[in-house]
Tab-separated table of C-alpha atoms in Angstrom:
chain	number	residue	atom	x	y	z
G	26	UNK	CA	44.529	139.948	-44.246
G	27	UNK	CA	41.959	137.950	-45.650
G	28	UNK	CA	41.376	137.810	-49.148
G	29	UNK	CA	37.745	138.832	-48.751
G	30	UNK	CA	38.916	141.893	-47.330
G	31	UNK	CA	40.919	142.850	-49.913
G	32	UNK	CA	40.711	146.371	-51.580
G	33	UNK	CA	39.089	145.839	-55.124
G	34	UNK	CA	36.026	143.513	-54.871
G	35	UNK	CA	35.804	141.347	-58.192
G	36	UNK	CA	32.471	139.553	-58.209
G	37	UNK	CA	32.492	135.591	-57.477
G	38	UNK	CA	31.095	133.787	-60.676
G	39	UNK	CA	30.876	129.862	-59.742
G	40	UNK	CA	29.552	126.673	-62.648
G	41	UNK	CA	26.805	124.697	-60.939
G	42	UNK	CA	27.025	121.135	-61.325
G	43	UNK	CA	25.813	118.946	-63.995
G	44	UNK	CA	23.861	115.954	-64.370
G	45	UNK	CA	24.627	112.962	-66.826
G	46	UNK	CA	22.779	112.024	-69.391
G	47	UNK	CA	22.347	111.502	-73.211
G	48	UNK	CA	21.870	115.019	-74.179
G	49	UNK	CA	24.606	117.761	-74.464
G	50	UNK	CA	26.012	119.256	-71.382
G	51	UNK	CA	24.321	122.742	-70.414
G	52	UNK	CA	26.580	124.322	-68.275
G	53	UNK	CA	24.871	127.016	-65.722
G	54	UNK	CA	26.329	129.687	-64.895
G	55	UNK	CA	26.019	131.709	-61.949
G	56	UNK	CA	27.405	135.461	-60.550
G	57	UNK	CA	26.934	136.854	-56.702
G	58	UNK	CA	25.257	140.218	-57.038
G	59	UNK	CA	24.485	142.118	-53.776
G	60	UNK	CA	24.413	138.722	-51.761
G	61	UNK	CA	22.331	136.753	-54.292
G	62	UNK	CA	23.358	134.318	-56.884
G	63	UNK	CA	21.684	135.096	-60.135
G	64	UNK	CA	21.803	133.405	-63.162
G	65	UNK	CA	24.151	134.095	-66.536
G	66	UNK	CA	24.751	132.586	-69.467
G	67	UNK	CA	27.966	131.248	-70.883
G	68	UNK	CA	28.904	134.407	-73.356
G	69	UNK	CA	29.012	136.495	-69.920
G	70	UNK	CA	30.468	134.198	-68.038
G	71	UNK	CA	33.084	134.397	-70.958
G	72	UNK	CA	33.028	137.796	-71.418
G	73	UNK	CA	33.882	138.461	-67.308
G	74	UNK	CA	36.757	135.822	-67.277
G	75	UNK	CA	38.501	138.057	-70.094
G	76	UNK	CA	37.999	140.817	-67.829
G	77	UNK	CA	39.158	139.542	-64.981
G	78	UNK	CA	42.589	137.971	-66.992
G	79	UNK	CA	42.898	141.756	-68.393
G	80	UNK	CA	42.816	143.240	-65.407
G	81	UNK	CA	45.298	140.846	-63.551
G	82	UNK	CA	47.858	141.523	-66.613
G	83	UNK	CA	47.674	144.715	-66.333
G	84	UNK	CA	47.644	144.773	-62.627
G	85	UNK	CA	51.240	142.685	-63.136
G	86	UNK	CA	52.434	145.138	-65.188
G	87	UNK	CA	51.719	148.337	-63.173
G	88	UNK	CA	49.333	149.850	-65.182
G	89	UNK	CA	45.249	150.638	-65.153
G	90	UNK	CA	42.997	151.431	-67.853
G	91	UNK	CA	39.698	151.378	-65.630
């Protein structure tokens, strides 16, 4: 069974690269919606990480909130 097949579908959120340079690094964010790749910023990106880290921990220990 491929992992793309697999019962719960978590969205794919990927970090495009970055260029050098002198100024700070902007980091872009991006999350696959319905086939597309749309842009997000960082505090989402963040925010669906913590999600996704919740959900395996509580997958690990047997329980569901959602």
């Amino acid at each position: 069974m491929s992992i793309v097949t697999a019962e719960e579908k978590l969205p794919q959120l990927r970090v495009l690269p970055v260029r050098g340079g002198q100024f700070p690094t902007l980091y872009c964010y991006t999350l696959m919606v319905y086939g597309k790749w749309i842009p997000i910023h960082h505090s989402f990106a963040e925010w669906i990480v913590g999600e996704f880290n919740q959900m395996a921990k509580e997958g690990a220990n047997g329980k569901r909130i959602h």
